Structures are given as C-alpha cells and as structure tokens.
mmCIF file of C-alpha atoms in Angstrom:
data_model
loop_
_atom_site.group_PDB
_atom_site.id
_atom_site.type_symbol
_atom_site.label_atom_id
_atom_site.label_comp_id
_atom_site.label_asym_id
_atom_site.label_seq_id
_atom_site.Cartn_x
_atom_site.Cartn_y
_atom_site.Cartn_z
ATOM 1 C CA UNK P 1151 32.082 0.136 -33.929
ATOM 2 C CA UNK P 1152 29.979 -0.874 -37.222
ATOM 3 C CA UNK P 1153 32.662 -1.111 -39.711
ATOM 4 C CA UNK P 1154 31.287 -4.255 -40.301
ATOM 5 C CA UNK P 1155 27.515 -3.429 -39.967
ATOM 6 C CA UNK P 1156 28.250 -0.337 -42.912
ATOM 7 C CA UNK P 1157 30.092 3.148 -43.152
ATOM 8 C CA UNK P 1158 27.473 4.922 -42.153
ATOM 9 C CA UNK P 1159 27.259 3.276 -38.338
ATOM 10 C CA UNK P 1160 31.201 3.748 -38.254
ATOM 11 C CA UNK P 1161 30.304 7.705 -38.916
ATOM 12 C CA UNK P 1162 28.488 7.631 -35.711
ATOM 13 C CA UNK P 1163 31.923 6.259 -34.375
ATOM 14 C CA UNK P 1164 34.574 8.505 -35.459
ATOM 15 C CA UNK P 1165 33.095 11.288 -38.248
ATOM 16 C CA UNK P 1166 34.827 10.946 -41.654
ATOM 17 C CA UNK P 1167 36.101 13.969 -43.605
ATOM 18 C CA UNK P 1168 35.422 11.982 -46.444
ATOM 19 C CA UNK P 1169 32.283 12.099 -48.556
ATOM 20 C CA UNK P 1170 29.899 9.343 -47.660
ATOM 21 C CA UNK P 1171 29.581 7.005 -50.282
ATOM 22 C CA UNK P 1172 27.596 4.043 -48.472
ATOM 23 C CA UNK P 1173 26.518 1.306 -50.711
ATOM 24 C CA UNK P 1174 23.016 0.520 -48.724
ATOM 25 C CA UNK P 1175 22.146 -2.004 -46.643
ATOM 26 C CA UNK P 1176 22.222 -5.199 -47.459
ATOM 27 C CA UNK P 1177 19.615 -7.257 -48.693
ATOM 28 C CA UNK P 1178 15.800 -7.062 -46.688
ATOM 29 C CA UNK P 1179 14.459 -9.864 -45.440
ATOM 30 C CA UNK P 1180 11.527 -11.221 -46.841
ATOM 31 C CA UNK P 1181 9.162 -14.495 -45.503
ATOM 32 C CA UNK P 1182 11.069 -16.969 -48.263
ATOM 33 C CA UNK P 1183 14.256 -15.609 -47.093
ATOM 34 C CA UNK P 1184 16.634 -12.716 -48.079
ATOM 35 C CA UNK P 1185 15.517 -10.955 -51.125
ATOM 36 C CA UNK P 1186 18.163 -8.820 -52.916
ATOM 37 C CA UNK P 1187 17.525 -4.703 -53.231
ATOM 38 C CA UNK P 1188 17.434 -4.195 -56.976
ATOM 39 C CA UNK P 1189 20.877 -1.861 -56.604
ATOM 40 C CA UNK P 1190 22.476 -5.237 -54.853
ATOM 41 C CA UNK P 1191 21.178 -7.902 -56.926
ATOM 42 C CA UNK P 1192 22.278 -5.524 -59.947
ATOM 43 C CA UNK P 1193 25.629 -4.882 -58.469
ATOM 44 C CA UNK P 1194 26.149 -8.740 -57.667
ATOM 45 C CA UNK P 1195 25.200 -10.026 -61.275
ATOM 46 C CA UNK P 1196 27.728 -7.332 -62.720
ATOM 47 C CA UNK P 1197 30.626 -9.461 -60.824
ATOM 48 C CA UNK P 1198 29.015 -12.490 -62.854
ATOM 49 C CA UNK P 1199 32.684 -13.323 -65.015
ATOM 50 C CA UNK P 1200 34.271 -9.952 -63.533
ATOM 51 C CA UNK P 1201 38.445 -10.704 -62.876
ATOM 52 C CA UNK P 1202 39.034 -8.098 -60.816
ATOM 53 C CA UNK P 1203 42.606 -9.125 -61.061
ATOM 54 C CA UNK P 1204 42.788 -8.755 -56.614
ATOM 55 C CA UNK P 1205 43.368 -12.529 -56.444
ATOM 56 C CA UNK P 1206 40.160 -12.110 -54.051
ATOM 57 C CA UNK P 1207 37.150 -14.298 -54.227
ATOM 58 C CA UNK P 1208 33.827 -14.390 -52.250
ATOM 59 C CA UNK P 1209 31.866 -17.522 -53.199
ATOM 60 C CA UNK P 1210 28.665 -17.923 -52.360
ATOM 61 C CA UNK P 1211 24.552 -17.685 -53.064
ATOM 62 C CA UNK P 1212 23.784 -13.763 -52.472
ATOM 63 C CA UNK P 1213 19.987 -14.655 -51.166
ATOM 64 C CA UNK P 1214 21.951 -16.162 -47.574
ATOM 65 C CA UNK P 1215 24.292 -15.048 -45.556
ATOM 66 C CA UNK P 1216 26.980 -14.342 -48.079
ATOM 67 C CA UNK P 1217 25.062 -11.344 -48.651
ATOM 68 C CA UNK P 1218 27.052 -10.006 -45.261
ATOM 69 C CA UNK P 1219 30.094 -10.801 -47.191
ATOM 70 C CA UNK P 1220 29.256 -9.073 -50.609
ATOM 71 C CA UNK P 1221 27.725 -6.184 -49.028
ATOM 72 C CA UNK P 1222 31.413 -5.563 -47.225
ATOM 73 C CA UNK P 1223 33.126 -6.051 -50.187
ATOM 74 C CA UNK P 1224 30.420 -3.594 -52.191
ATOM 75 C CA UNK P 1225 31.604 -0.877 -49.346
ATOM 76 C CA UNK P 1226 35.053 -1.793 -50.284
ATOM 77 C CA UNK P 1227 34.719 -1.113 -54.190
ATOM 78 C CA UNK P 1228 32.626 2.095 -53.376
ATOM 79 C CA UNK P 1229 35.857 3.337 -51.197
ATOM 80 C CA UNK P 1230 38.205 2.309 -53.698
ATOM 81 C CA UNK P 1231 40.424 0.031 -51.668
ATOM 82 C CA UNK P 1232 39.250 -3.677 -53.565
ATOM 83 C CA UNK P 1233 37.446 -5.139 -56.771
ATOM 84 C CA UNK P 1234 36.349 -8.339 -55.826
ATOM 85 C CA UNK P 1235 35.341 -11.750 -57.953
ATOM 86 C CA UNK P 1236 32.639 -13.631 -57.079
ATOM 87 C CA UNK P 1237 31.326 -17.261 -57.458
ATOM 88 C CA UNK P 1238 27.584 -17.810 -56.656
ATOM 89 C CA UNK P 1239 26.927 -21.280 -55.027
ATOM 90 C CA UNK P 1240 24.049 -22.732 -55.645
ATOM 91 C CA UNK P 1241 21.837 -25.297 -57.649
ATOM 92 C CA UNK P 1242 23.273 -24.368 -61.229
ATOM 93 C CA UNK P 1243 27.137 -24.308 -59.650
ATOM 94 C CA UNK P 1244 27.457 -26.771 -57.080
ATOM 95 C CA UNK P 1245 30.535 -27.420 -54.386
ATOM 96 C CA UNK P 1246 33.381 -29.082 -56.272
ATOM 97 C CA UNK P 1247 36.470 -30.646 -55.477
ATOM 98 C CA UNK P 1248 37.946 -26.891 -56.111
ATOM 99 C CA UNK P 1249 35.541 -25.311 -53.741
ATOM 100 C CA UNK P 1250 36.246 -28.302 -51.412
ATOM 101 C CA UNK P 1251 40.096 -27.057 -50.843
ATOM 102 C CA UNK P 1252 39.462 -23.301 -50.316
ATOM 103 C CA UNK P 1253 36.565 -24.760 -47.902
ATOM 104 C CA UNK P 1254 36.447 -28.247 -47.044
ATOM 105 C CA UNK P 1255 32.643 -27.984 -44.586
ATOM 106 C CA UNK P 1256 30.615 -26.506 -47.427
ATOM 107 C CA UNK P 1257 28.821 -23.822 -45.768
ATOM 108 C CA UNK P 1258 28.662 -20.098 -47.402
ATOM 109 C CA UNK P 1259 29.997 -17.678 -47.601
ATOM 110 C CA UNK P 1260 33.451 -18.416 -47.890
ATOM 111 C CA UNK P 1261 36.579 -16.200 -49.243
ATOM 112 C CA UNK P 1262 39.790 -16.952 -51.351
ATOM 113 C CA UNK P 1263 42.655 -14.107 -50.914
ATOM 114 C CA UNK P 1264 44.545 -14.854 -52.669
ATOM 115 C CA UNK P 1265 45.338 -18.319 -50.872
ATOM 116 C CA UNK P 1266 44.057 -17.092 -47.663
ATOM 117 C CA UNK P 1267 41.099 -19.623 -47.298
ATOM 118 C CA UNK P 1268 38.331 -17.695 -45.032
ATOM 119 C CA UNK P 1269 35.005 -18.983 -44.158
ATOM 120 C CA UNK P 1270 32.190 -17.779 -41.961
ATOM 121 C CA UNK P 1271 31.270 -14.270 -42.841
ATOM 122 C CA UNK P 1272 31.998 -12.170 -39.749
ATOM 123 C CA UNK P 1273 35.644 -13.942 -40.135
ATOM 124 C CA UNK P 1274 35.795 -12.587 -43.857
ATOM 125 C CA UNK P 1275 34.171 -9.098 -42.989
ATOM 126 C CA UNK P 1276 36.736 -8.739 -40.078
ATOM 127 C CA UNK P 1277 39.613 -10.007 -42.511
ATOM 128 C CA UNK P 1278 38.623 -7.599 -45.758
ATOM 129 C CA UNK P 1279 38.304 -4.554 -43.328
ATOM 130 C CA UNK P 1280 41.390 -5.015 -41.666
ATOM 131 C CA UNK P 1281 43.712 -5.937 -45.029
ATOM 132 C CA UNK P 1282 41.720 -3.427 -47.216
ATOM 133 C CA UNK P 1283 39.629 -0.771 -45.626
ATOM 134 C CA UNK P 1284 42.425 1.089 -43.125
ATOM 135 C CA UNK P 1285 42.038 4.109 -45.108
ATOM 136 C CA UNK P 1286 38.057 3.707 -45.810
ATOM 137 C CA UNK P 1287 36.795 5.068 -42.498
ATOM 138 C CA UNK P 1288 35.780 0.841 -42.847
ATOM 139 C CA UNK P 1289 38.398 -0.576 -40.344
ATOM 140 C CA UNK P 1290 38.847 0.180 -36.810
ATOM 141 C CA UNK P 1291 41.888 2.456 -36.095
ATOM 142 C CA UNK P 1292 43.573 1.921 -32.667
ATOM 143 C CA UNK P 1293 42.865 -0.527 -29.987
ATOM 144 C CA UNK P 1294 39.261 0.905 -28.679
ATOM 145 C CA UNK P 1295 38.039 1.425 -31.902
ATOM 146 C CA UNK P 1296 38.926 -2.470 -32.703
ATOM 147 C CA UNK P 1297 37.286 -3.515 -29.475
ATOM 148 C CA UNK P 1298 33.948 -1.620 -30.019
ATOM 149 C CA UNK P 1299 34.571 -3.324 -33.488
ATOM 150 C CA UNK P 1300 34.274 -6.661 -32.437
ATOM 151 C CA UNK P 1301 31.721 -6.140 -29.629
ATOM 152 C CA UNK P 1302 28.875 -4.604 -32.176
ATOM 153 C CA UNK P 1303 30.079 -7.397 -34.554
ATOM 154 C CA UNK P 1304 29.729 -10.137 -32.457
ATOM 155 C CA UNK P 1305 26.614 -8.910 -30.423
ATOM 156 C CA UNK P 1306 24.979 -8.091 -33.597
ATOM 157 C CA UNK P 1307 25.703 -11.470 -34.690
ATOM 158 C CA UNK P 1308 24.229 -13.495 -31.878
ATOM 159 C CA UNK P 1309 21.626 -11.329 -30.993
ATOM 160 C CA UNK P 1310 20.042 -8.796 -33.738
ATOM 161 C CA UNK P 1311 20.775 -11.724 -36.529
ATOM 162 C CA UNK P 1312 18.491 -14.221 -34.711
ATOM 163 C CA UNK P 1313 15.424 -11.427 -34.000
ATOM 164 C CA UNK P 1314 15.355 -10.750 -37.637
ATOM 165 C CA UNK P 1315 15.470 -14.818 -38.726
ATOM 166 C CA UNK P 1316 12.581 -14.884 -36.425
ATOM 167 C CA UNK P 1317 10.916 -12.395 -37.676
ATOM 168 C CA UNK P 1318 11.977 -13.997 -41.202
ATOM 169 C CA UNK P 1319 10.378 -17.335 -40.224
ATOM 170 C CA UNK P 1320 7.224 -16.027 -37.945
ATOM 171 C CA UNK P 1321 6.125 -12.658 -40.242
ATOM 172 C CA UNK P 1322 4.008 -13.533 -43.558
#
C-alpha cells in the first residue's frame, strides 16, 4: 500500500525478507517551503552531471514537488533496480525548447524514460515502481496489493499533501 509513500510503509504491507535499506523520507517541510535533509540534498547534488547510462531522467527543482519523484528514484538506487539522471529546473536552468517536448505545460516534476515522456509525480512514482521496483519489495505484487497501492497513493495525495501545505503556509 505505500510503495509510493517509502519501503518502509510497504513493510507494514507484505514483510520483506530483504534487509531494509530505506533511503528516509523525503524532504521536511519548512515555512519557505520544502527544505532538503542534508542526506537528500547531498544525494541529489551527487546526480549533478551523473549519466547513469538508464536512458532515465527526472527533471526538476528538488525544494517542490519533484522531491516525491527523486525520493522514489533514491529508493530505487538503494534497491539496486535504477541509477537515475537528473536535471534541476529552476532560475539558473530554465524550460527550453528541449524540456518543452518531453513536457510541453511546464510544471515539475517531469520524467524522460527513455522516450517515455511522464509528468505529474504520482504518474512517475507509479510508472518507476511498476517498470523498476517488482523485485524491490517497491511495487505492488498482485491485484490487491496494486489496489491498496493506488488508494494510499491517491488519498495521500489529495488529502495528507494539502494538511501539510497548510501547515507549510499557516506554521512560522
């Protein structure tokens, strides 16, 4: 049920033989927005020129939403299933005509795999689990596993992601 929320929510799911090697969370929110854990922030400026070689791109700024994204793919790498490259959006690296093809209504995060265009980061976390993490304890395995999948996925999306904005926005 939270192979997209991290491993160690899917343990409470279906226990894992394997030796738990969860990434962390991703980034805590902060008043000025999300602020990255010093592990993540060090772990997303090592991908800084990284080809991986996978053909598989996550672009986007790691202080938003992408951090969803990159926080998937860091459970990924940790399993051993993907090495990702990514391109961080922002002021110094701006959309471009290049960025514009892969995803044409410039909102982050968004994912090229190799020519799969993906944007909107529950769609990319859903997409990387299912192609990459079968044998992670990351993907759902069977029909009721992908349905409690997508129900935690999408209920945490619509109604844990707003409480914490709002307590993003409203808590100095």
């Amino acid at each position: 049920a939270g192979a997209i929320l991290g491993k160690s929510i899917v343990r409470i799911v279906r226990p894992s033989p394997q030796k738990q090697r969860c990434a962390g969370p991703p980034p805590p929110m902060a008043a000025h927005g999300p602020q990255t854990s010093p592990s993540f922030q060090a772990w997303v400026e090592s991908l800084a020129g990284r080809d991986s070689g996978s053909g598989v791109t996550i672009f986007g700024d790691p202080d938003s939403r992408s951090s969803r994204s990159l926080w998937m793919a860091r459970e990924l790498e940790e399993a051993g299933a993907l090495e990702i490259n990514h391109v961080t959006i922002g002021r110094n690296n701006p959309f471009s005509a290049e960025t514009d093809r892969i995803n044409p209504n410039r909102r982050m995060p968004f994912c090229d795999d190799n020519g799969i265009h993906l944007f909107e980061s529950m769609a990319i976390n859903l997409h990387l689990a299912k192609r990459y993490g079968a044998d992670t304890g990351l993907a759902p395995q069977g029909w009721e596993e992908e349905a409690a999948c997508l129900k935690w996925s999408f209920w945490a999306m619509t109604e844990l992601d707003i409480k914490l904005w709002e307590l993003v926005i409203t808590d100095p």
